[in-house]
Amino acid sequence: MIHSEILHWLREENEDPLTRLWKRADDCRCAHVGDEVHLRGLIEISNHCVRTCQYCGINRTHAALQRYRMTADEILSCAHQAVKFGYGTVVMQAGEDPGIDADWLADVIRRIKAGTSLAVTLSLGERDDEELALWRAAGADRYLLRFETSNLSLYNRIHPPLSGKTCGTAAPGCANAEHPRFAILRRLRKLGYEIGSGVMIGIPGQTYEDLASDIEAFASLDLEMIGVGPYLPHPQTPLGKASSETIPPQSAIAGRQCPNTELMTYKVIALARLTCPDANIPSTTALATINKATGRELGLMRGANVVMPNLTPVQYRAMYEIYPAKACIQESAADCHGCLKGRIAGIGRSIGIGRGDSPARKRHATPASRG
Ligand code: 5AD
Ligand code: FES
């Protein structure tokens, strides 16, 4: 799909054509990845973070937030719960936390792989190549790192670089600058990881054109996993406080600001499916947060084929509030499991058996990633 066609769909507001878009995306999902919905058990292993992302509720400037880091035994016990519930994958997610020692995590990964047949996905922010290689060698299968927006000046504005660390790009504003996360994603693929990325929808300053370019980037990166959700302002963050330095005057992008709505999220899910037919695409918690009643189901009916039930112990959930009123903050792992099973059955879909690797993985298999 070319840029202008994507842009046309992002601006479409009429019900009839949108109904056709949902149908096309759903047919494409069915033809390429089938009716199974894969369950990825999410373990939020630490809410410590050294970054100052302007949108994120666990960024290091949120001083009032109580911080936690799970123990290896707590993580292992979540992994065993995943097996008990029949999940094929666990996703270990955290803020960018150097307190997660590379050798310690490699050991946790090895223990999960030795004791279960789970696929292991990591979502731990920007880590050094040696650490990423170590975790891959320990058995990690997949890595998620959203690029958040392909508009580099917007990205740089909402995602200040770590002081003392260069991001490996040309100076912001330079026409030849590359998005730092594209480079990391390519390195992850070289290491043999299945790679996942995605964006937030409706960041202040993000235009329809930007979002169309984001969707094109999903295709050019040939992602195996694509996660998208609406931007949800967090009142304890600089962007959520909406200061004039962080948000461009509306006149600068008049009429072009992309809204952070539920409808826009479905459009991006559907277009991601059509541009990357065999990717694994979750119906995300952020979507469930803005429509608790039917958001997950509608995501699954408009292109998504994955959900991520939360396995994080209940005592830590509220501390992982990257945006406010996050869904499933009080529910136990068993609650989320039961809830999602019911929702999947309710729309006539089945639960995926096994790891649920993306068919796209075969295109990228290297000797390091086989076996
Ligand atoms: N609103 C929506 N999504 C957010 N994320 C972080 N903060 C917010 C927010 N305020 C998303 C980012 C990140 C993922 C883990 O959560 O896209 O990559
Ligand atoms: Fe957690 Fe529904 S998925 S309660």
CSV table of C-alpha atoms and ligand atoms in Angstrom, one decimal:
chain,number,residue,atom,x,y,z
A,1,MET,CA,0.0,0.0,0.0
A,2,ILE,CA,1.4,3.4,-1.0
A,3,HIS,CA,1.7,6.4,1.3
A,4,SER,CA,-1.2,8.3,-0.3
A,5,GLU,CA,-3.5,5.3,0.2
A,6,ILE,CA,-2.5,4.8,3.8
A,7,LEU,CA,-3.1,8.6,4.4
A,8,HIS,CA,-6.5,8.4,2.7
A,9,TRP,CA,-7.5,5.6,5.1
A,10,LEU,CA,-6.2,7.4,8.2
A,11,ARG,CA,-8.4,10.4,7.3
A,12,GLU,CA,-11.5,8.3,6.4
A,13,GLU,CA,-14.4,9.0,8.7
A,14,ASN,CA,-17.3,7.4,6.9
A,15,GLU,CA,-18.8,4.2,8.2
A,16,ASP,CA,-19.3,2.3,4.9
A,17,PRO,CA,-15.7,2.5,3.7
A,18,LEU,CA,-14.4,1.8,7.2
A,19,THR,CA,-16.5,-1.3,7.4
A,20,ARG,CA,-14.9,-2.4,4.2
A,21,LEU,CA,-11.4,-1.7,5.7
A,22,TRP,CA,-12.2,-3.8,8.8
A,23,LYS,CA,-13.4,-6.6,6.6
A,24,ARG,CA,-10.3,-6.5,4.3
A,25,ALA,CA,-8.0,-6.5,7.4
A,26,ASP,CA,-9.9,-9.4,9.0
A,27,ASP,CA,-9.8,-11.5,5.9
A,28,CYS,CA,-6.1,-10.8,5.5
A,29,ARG,CA,-5.5,-11.8,9.1
A,30,CYS,CA,-7.5,-15.0,8.6
A,31,ALA,CA,-5.7,-15.9,5.3
A,32,HIS,CA,-2.2,-15.2,6.6
A,33,VAL,CA,-2.1,-16.1,10.4
A,34,GLY,CA,-5.4,-17.9,10.8
A,35,ASP,CA,-8.1,-17.8,13.4
A,36,GLU,CA,-5.9,-18.7,16.4
A,37,VAL,CA,-5.3,-15.9,19.0
A,38,HIS,CA,-1.9,-16.4,20.6
A,39,LEU,CA,-1.5,-15.6,24.3
A,40,ARG,CA,1.7,-14.0,25.5
A,41,GLY,CA,2.0,-13.8,29.3
A,42,LEU,CA,3.3,-10.4,30.3
A,43,ILE,CA,5.6,-10.1,33.3
A,44,GLU,CA,6.5,-6.5,34.2
A,45,ILE,CA,9.8,-7.4,35.9
A,46,SER,CA,11.0,-3.9,37.0
A,47,ASN,CA,9.6,-0.4,36.9
A,48,HIS,CA,13.0,1.2,37.5
A,49,CYS,CA,14.0,3.4,34.5
A,50,VAL,CA,17.0,5.6,33.7
A,51,ARG,CA,15.3,7.4,30.8
A,52,THR,CA,13.2,10.6,30.8
A,53,CYS,CA,10.7,9.8,28.1
A,54,GLN,CA,8.3,12.7,28.2
A,55,TYR,CA,5.1,10.6,27.9
A,56,CYS,CA,5.9,7.6,30.1
A,57,GLY,CA,4.6,7.3,33.7
A,58,ILE,CA,7.6,5.3,34.9
A,59,ASN,CA,10.2,7.6,33.6
A,60,ARG,CA,12.9,8.4,36.1
A,61,THR,CA,11.7,11.9,36.9
A,62,HIS,CA,8.5,10.5,38.4
A,63,ALA,CA,10.0,10.8,41.9
A,64,ALA,CA,6.8,9.9,43.9
A,65,LEU,CA,6.6,6.5,42.2
A,66,GLN,CA,7.5,3.5,44.4
A,67,ARG,CA,10.0,1.3,42.5
A,68,TYR,CA,10.2,-2.5,42.4
A,69,ARG,CA,12.3,-5.2,40.7
A,70,MET,CA,11.1,-8.8,40.8
A,71,THR,CA,13.3,-11.6,42.0
A,72,ALA,CA,14.4,-14.5,39.8
A,73,ASP,CA,12.1,-16.9,41.8
A,74,GLU,CA,9.1,-14.6,41.4
A,75,ILE,CA,9.7,-14.4,37.6
A,76,LEU,CA,10.1,-18.2,37.4
A,77,SER,CA,6.9,-18.7,39.3
A,78,CYS,CA,5.1,-16.4,36.8
A,79,ALA,CA,6.6,-18.5,33.9
A,80,HIS,CA,5.3,-21.7,35.5
A,81,GLN,CA,1.9,-20.1,35.8
A,82,ALA,CA,2.1,-19.3,32.0
A,83,VAL,CA,2.7,-23.0,31.4
A,84,LYS,CA,-0.3,-23.9,33.6
A,85,PHE,CA,-2.5,-21.5,31.7
A,86,GLY,CA,-1.3,-23.0,28.3
A,87,TYR,CA,0.5,-19.9,27.1
A,88,GLY,CA,3.3,-20.4,24.5
A,89,THR,CA,5.3,-17.3,25.3
A,90,VAL,CA,6.3,-15.1,28.2
A,91,VAL,CA,7.2,-11.4,27.7
A,92,MET,CA,9.6,-9.9,30.2
A,93,GLN,CA,9.1,-6.2,30.1
A,94,ALA,CA,10.8,-3.4,32.2
A,95,GLY,CA,11.8,0.2,32.1
A,96,GLU,CA,15.4,0.7,30.9
A,97,ASP,CA,16.9,-0.6,34.1
A,98,PRO,CA,20.7,-1.2,34.4
A,99,GLY,CA,19.9,-2.8,37.7
A,100,ILE,CA,18.7,-5.7,35.6
A,101,ASP,CA,22.2,-7.3,35.4
A,102,ALA,CA,22.9,-9.0,32.1
A,103,ASP,CA,24.3,-12.2,33.6
A,104,TRP,CA,21.5,-12.4,36.2
A,105,LEU,CA,18.9,-12.1,33.4
A,106,ALA,CA,20.7,-14.6,31.2
A,107,ASP,CA,20.5,-17.0,34.1
A,108,VAL,CA,16.7,-16.4,34.5
A,109,ILE,CA,16.3,-17.0,30.7
A,110,ARG,CA,18.2,-20.2,30.9
A,111,ARG,CA,16.1,-21.4,33.9
A,112,ILE,CA,12.9,-20.7,32.0
A,113,LYS,CA,14.1,-22.4,28.9
A,114,ALA,CA,15.4,-25.4,30.8
A,115,GLY,CA,12.2,-25.9,32.8
A,116,THR,CA,9.5,-25.1,30.1
A,117,SER,CA,9.0,-25.0,26.4
A,118,LEU,CA,8.0,-21.3,26.4
A,119,ALA,CA,9.2,-18.8,23.9
A,120,VAL,CA,10.9,-15.9,25.7
A,121,THR,CA,10.3,-12.3,24.5
A,122,LEU,CA,12.3,-9.4,26.0
A,123,SER,CA,11.1,-5.8,26.1
A,124,LEU,CA,13.8,-4.0,28.1
A,125,GLY,CA,14.6,-0.9,26.2
A,126,GLU,CA,17.9,0.0,24.6
A,127,ARG,CA,20.6,-2.3,25.9
A,128,ASP,CA,24.2,-2.8,24.8
A,129,ASP,CA,24.9,-5.2,21.9
A,130,GLU,CA,26.9,-7.5,24.2
A,131,GLU,CA,23.9,-7.8,26.6
A,132,LEU,CA,21.5,-8.5,23.7
A,133,ALA,CA,23.9,-11.2,22.4
A,134,LEU,CA,24.2,-12.7,25.8
A,135,TRP,CA,20.5,-13.0,26.3
A,136,ARG,CA,20.0,-14.4,22.8
A,137,ALA,CA,22.6,-17.0,23.5
A,138,ALA,CA,20.8,-17.8,26.8
A,139,GLY,CA,17.7,-18.7,24.7
A,140,ALA,CA,15.7,-15.4,24.3
A,141,ASP,CA,13.7,-15.7,21.1
A,142,ARG,CA,12.2,-12.3,20.5
A,143,TYR,CA,12.7,-8.6,21.3
A,144,LEU,CA,10.2,-5.8,21.4
A,145,LEU,CA,11.3,-2.2,21.0
A,146,ARG,CA,8.8,0.4,19.8
A,147,PHE,CA,10.2,3.2,17.7
A,148,GLU,CA,7.2,5.3,19.0
A,149,THR,CA,7.2,7.6,16.0
A,150,SER,CA,9.2,7.7,12.8
A,151,ASN,CA,9.3,11.5,12.9
A,152,LEU,CA,12.8,11.9,14.2
A,153,SER,CA,12.5,15.5,15.5
A,154,LEU,CA,9.3,14.5,17.4
A,155,TYR,CA,11.0,11.4,18.7
A,156,ASN,CA,14.0,13.4,19.9
A,157,ARG,CA,11.7,15.9,21.6
A,158,ILE,CA,9.8,13.3,23.6
A,159,HIS,CA,12.7,10.9,24.1
A,160,PRO,CA,15.8,12.7,25.3
A,161,PRO,CA,19.0,10.7,24.9
A,162,LEU,CA,20.7,9.3,27.9
A,163,SER,CA,23.2,11.9,29.0
A,164,GLY,CA,26.8,10.6,28.3
A,165,LYS,CA,25.5,8.1,25.8
A,166,THR,CA,25.5,8.8,22.1
A,167,CYS,CA,22.6,7.4,20.2
A,168,GLY,CA,24.6,6.6,17.0
A,169,THR,CA,22.8,9.0,14.8
A,170,ALA,CA,23.6,12.2,13.0
A,171,ALA,CA,22.7,15.4,14.8
A,172,PRO,CA,18.9,15.9,15.2
A,173,GLY,CA,17.6,17.8,12.2
A,174,CYS,CA,20.2,16.4,9.9
A,175,ALA,CA,18.4,15.1,6.8
A,176,ASN,CA,20.5,12.0,6.8
A,177,ALA,CA,19.9,11.1,10.4
A,178,GLU,CA,18.5,7.6,11.0
A,179,HIS,CA,16.1,6.8,13.7
A,180,PRO,CA,18.2,5.3,16.5
A,181,ARG,CA,15.8,2.5,17.1
A,182,PHE,CA,15.8,1.3,13.5
A,183,ALA,CA,19.5,0.6,13.9
A,184,ILE,CA,18.9,-1.3,17.1
A,185,LEU,CA,16.1,-3.3,15.5
A,186,ARG,CA,18.4,-4.3,12.7
A,187,ARG,CA,21.1,-5.4,15.1
A,188,LEU,CA,18.5,-7.5,17.0
A,189,ARG,CA,17.6,-9.2,13.8
A,190,LYS,CA,21.2,-10.0,13.0
A,191,LEU,CA,21.5,-11.6,16.4
A,192,GLY,CA,18.7,-13.9,15.4
A,193,TYR,CA,15.8,-12.4,17.4
A,194,GLU,CA,12.3,-12.1,16.0
A,195,ILE,CA,11.8,-8.4,16.1
A,196,GLY,CA,8.8,-6.3,17.2
A,197,SER,CA,8.2,-2.6,17.2
A,198,GLY,CA,5.4,-0.1,17.0
A,199,VAL,CA,4.2,3.3,17.8
A,200,MET,CA,1.9,5.4,19.9
A,201,ILE,CA,-1.1,7.0,18.1
A,202,GLY,CA,-1.9,10.7,18.6
A,203,ILE,CA,1.2,12.0,20.3
A,204,PRO,CA,0.9,15.8,20.4
A,205,GLY,CA,2.8,17.0,17.3
A,206,GLN,CA,2.3,13.7,15.4
A,207,THR,CA,0.5,14.3,12.1
A,208,TYR,CA,-1.5,12.0,9.8
A,209,GLU,CA,1.5,12.0,7.5
A,210,ASP,CA,3.8,10.9,10.3
A,211,LEU,CA,1.5,8.1,11.1
A,212,ALA,CA,1.4,7.0,7.4
A,213,SER,CA,5.2,7.0,7.4
A,214,ASP,CA,5.2,4.9,10.6
A,215,ILE,CA,3.0,2.2,8.9
A,216,GLU,CA,5.4,2.3,5.9
A,217,ALA,CA,8.3,1.8,8.3
A,218,PHE,CA,6.6,-1.4,9.7
A,219,ALA,CA,6.7,-2.8,6.2
A,220,SER,CA,10.3,-1.7,5.4
A,221,LEU,CA,11.6,-3.1,8.7
A,222,ASP,CA,9.6,-6.3,7.8
A,223,LEU,CA,8.6,-6.6,11.5
A,224,GLU,CA,7.5,-10.0,12.9
A,225,MET,CA,5.5,-8.2,15.6
A,226,ILE,CA,3.7,-4.9,15.6
A,227,GLY,CA,2.2,-3.3,18.7
A,228,VAL,CA,0.3,0.0,18.5
A,229,GLY,CA,-1.9,1.8,21.0
A,230,PRO,CA,-3.3,5.3,21.6
A,231,TYR,CA,-1.1,7.9,23.4
A,232,LEU,CA,-2.7,8.4,26.8
A,233,PRO,CA,-1.6,11.5,28.7
A,234,HIS,CA,-0.1,10.7,32.1
A,235,PRO,CA,-0.5,13.7,34.5
A,236,GLN,CA,2.8,13.0,36.2
A,237,THR,CA,4.8,13.4,33.0
A,238,PRO,CA,6.1,16.5,31.2
A,239,LEU,CA,4.0,15.7,28.1
A,240,GLY,CA,0.9,14.9,30.1
A,241,LYS,CA,1.3,18.2,31.9
A,242,ALA,CA,1.2,19.7,28.4
A,243,SER,CA,3.8,22.4,28.7
A,244,SER,CA,4.2,24.7,25.8
A,245,GLU,CA,7.9,23.7,25.2
A,246,THR,CA,7.0,20.1,24.6
A,247,ILE,CA,3.9,20.6,22.5
A,248,PRO,CA,4.1,22.6,19.3
A,249,PRO,CA,1.6,25.3,18.9
A,250,GLN,CA,-1.4,23.8,17.2
A,251,SER,CA,-1.2,26.4,14.4
A,252,ALA,CA,2.1,24.7,13.3
A,253,ILE,CA,0.3,21.6,12.3
A,254,ALA,CA,-3.2,22.9,12.0
A,255,GLY,CA,-5.6,20.3,10.8
A,256,ARG,CA,-2.9,17.7,10.6
A,257,GLN,CA,-2.6,16.6,14.2
A,258,CYS,CA,-3.5,12.9,14.4
A,259,PRO,CA,-6.1,12.2,17.2
A,260,ASN,CA,-5.3,9.7,19.9
A,261,THR,CA,-8.7,8.0,19.5
A,262,GLU,CA,-10.0,4.4,19.6
A,263,LEU,CA,-11.1,4.7,15.9
A,264,MET,CA,-7.6,5.8,14.8
A,265,THR,CA,-6.1,2.8,16.7
A,266,TYR,CA,-8.3,0.4,14.8
A,267,LYS,CA,-7.3,2.1,11.5
A,268,VAL,CA,-3.6,1.6,12.3
A,269,ILE,CA,-4.1,-2.0,13.4
A,270,ALA,CA,-6.0,-2.7,10.1
A,271,LEU,CA,-3.4,-0.9,8.0
A,272,ALA,CA,-0.6,-2.7,9.8
A,273,ARG,CA,-2.2,-6.0,8.9
A,274,LEU,CA,-2.6,-5.1,5.3
A,275,THR,CA,0.9,-3.9,4.9
A,276,CYS,CA,2.5,-6.7,7.0
A,277,PRO,CA,0.1,-9.6,6.4
A,278,ASP,CA,2.0,-12.3,8.3
A,279,ALA,CA,3.1,-10.2,11.4
A,280,ASN,CA,1.8,-11.0,14.9
A,281,ILE,CA,-0.2,-8.0,16.0
A,282,PRO,CA,-1.6,-7.7,19.5
A,283,SER,CA,-4.8,-6.1,20.5
A,284,THR,CA,-3.1,-4.0,23.2
A,285,THR,CA,-3.8,-3.0,26.8
A,286,ALA,CA,-3.8,0.7,25.9
A,287,LEU,CA,-6.7,-0.1,23.5
A,288,ALA,CA,-8.4,-2.1,26.2
A,289,THR,CA,-7.9,1.0,28.5
A,290,ILE,CA,-9.8,3.4,26.3
A,291,ASN,CA,-12.6,0.8,25.6
A,292,LYS,CA,-12.7,-1.6,28.5
A,293,ALA,CA,-16.0,-3.2,27.2
A,294,THR,CA,-15.0,-4.2,23.7
A,295,GLY,CA,-11.7,-2.7,22.7
A,296,ARG,CA,-9.8,-6.0,22.8
A,297,GLU,CA,-12.4,-7.8,20.8
A,298,LEU,CA,-12.7,-5.0,18.1
A,299,GLY,CA,-8.9,-5.0,17.8
A,300,LEU,CA,-8.9,-8.8,17.2
A,301,MET,CA,-11.7,-8.3,14.6
A,302,ARG,CA,-9.9,-5.6,12.7
A,303,GLY,CA,-6.5,-7.2,12.1
A,304,ALA,CA,-5.0,-8.3,15.4
A,305,ASN,CA,-4.2,-12.0,16.3
A,306,VAL,CA,-2.4,-11.8,19.7
A,307,VAL,CA,-3.4,-10.7,23.3
A,308,MET,CA,-1.1,-10.3,26.2
A,309,PRO,CA,-2.6,-11.4,29.5
A,310,ASN,CA,-0.9,-9.9,32.5
A,311,LEU,CA,1.0,-12.3,34.8
A,312,THR,CA,2.7,-9.6,36.9
A,313,PRO,CA,2.0,-10.2,40.6
A,314,VAL,CA,-0.9,-8.0,41.7
A,315,GLN,CA,1.2,-6.1,44.3
A,316,TYR,CA,3.4,-4.7,41.5
A,317,ARG,CA,0.7,-3.8,38.9
A,318,ALA,CA,-0.2,-0.4,40.0
A,319,MET,CA,3.5,0.6,40.1
A,320,TYR,CA,3.7,-0.2,36.4
A,321,GLU,CA,1.3,2.6,35.4
A,322,ILE,CA,2.9,3.9,32.2
A,323,TYR,CA,-0.4,5.6,31.5
A,324,PRO,CA,-3.4,6.3,33.8
A,325,ALA,CA,-6.3,4.0,34.4
A,326,LYS,CA,-4.4,1.1,32.8
A,327,ALA,CA,-6.6,-1.9,32.3
A,328,CYS,CA,-6.1,-5.0,34.6
A,329,ILE,CA,-4.4,-3.0,37.4
A,330,GLN,CA,-6.3,-4.9,40.1
A,331,GLU,CA,-6.9,-8.2,38.4
A,332,SER,CA,-4.9,-11.3,39.2
A,333,ALA,CA,-3.2,-13.5,36.5
A,334,ALA,CA,-6.1,-15.9,36.8
A,335,ASP,CA,-8.6,-13.1,36.3
A,336,CYS,CA,-6.9,-11.9,33.2
A,337,HIS,CA,-6.6,-15.5,31.9
A,338,GLY,CA,-10.3,-16.2,32.4
A,339,CYS,CA,-11.3,-12.8,31.0
A,340,LEU,CA,-9.4,-13.2,27.8
A,341,LYS,CA,-10.4,-16.8,27.2
A,342,GLY,CA,-14.0,-15.7,27.5
A,343,ARG,CA,-13.5,-12.7,25.1
A,344,ILE,CA,-11.7,-14.8,22.5
A,345,ALA,CA,-14.5,-17.5,22.6
A,346,GLY,CA,-17.1,-14.7,22.5
A,347,ILE,CA,-15.9,-13.6,19.0
A,348,GLY,CA,-15.7,-17.2,17.7
A,349,ARG,CA,-11.9,-17.5,17.7
A,350,SER,CA,-9.7,-20.2,19.1
A,351,ILE,CA,-6.7,-20.0,21.4
A,352,GLY,CA,-3.3,-20.6,19.7
A,353,ILE,CA,-1.4,-23.7,20.7
A,354,GLY,CA,2.4,-23.6,20.9
A,355,ARG,CA,4.8,-20.7,20.6
A,356,GLY,CA,3.0,-18.9,17.8
A,357,ASP,CA,6.1,-17.7,16.0
A,358,SER,CA,5.4,-15.4,13.1
A,359,PRO,CA,5.5,-17.0,9.6
A,360,ALA,CA,7.7,-14.1,8.8
A,361,ARG,CA,10.4,-15.6,10.9
A,362,LYS,CA,11.3,-18.0,8.2
A,363,ARG,CA,12.3,-15.2,5.9
A,364,HIS,CA,14.9,-14.0,8.3
A,365,ALA,CA,16.2,-17.3,9.7
A,366,THR,CA,19.9,-17.2,10.1
A,367,PRO,CA,22.0,-20.1,11.4
A,368,ALA,CA,21.9,-18.3,14.8
A,369,SER,CA,18.1,-18.3,14.9
A,370,ARG,CA,17.3,-21.8,13.8
A,371,GLY,CA,16.8,-24.8,16.0
B,1,5AD,N1,0.4,6.3,26.6
B,1,5AD,C1,0.4,5.3,25.7
B,1,5AD,N2,1.4,4.4,25.6
B,1,5AD,C2,2.5,4.6,26.3
B,1,5AD,N3,3.6,3.9,26.4
B,1,5AD,C3,4.4,4.5,27.3
B,1,5AD,N4,3.8,5.6,27.8
B,1,5AD,C4,2.6,5.7,27.2
B,1,5AD,C5,1.5,6.6,27.3
B,1,5AD,N5,1.5,7.6,28.1
B,1,5AD,C6,3.9,2.8,25.5
B,1,5AD,C7,5.2,3.1,24.7
B,1,5AD,C8,6.1,2.0,25.1
B,1,5AD,C9,5.2,0.9,25.6
B,1,5AD,C10,5.8,-0.1,26.5
B,1,5AD,O1,4.2,1.6,26.3
B,1,5AD,O2,4.9,2.9,23.3
B,1,5AD,O3,7.0,1.6,24.1
B,2,FES,FE1,-7.0,-8.6,32.5
B,2,FES,FE2,-9.5,-8.7,31.2
B,2,FES,S1,-7.4,-9.0,30.5
B,2,FES,S2,-9.0,-8.5,33.4
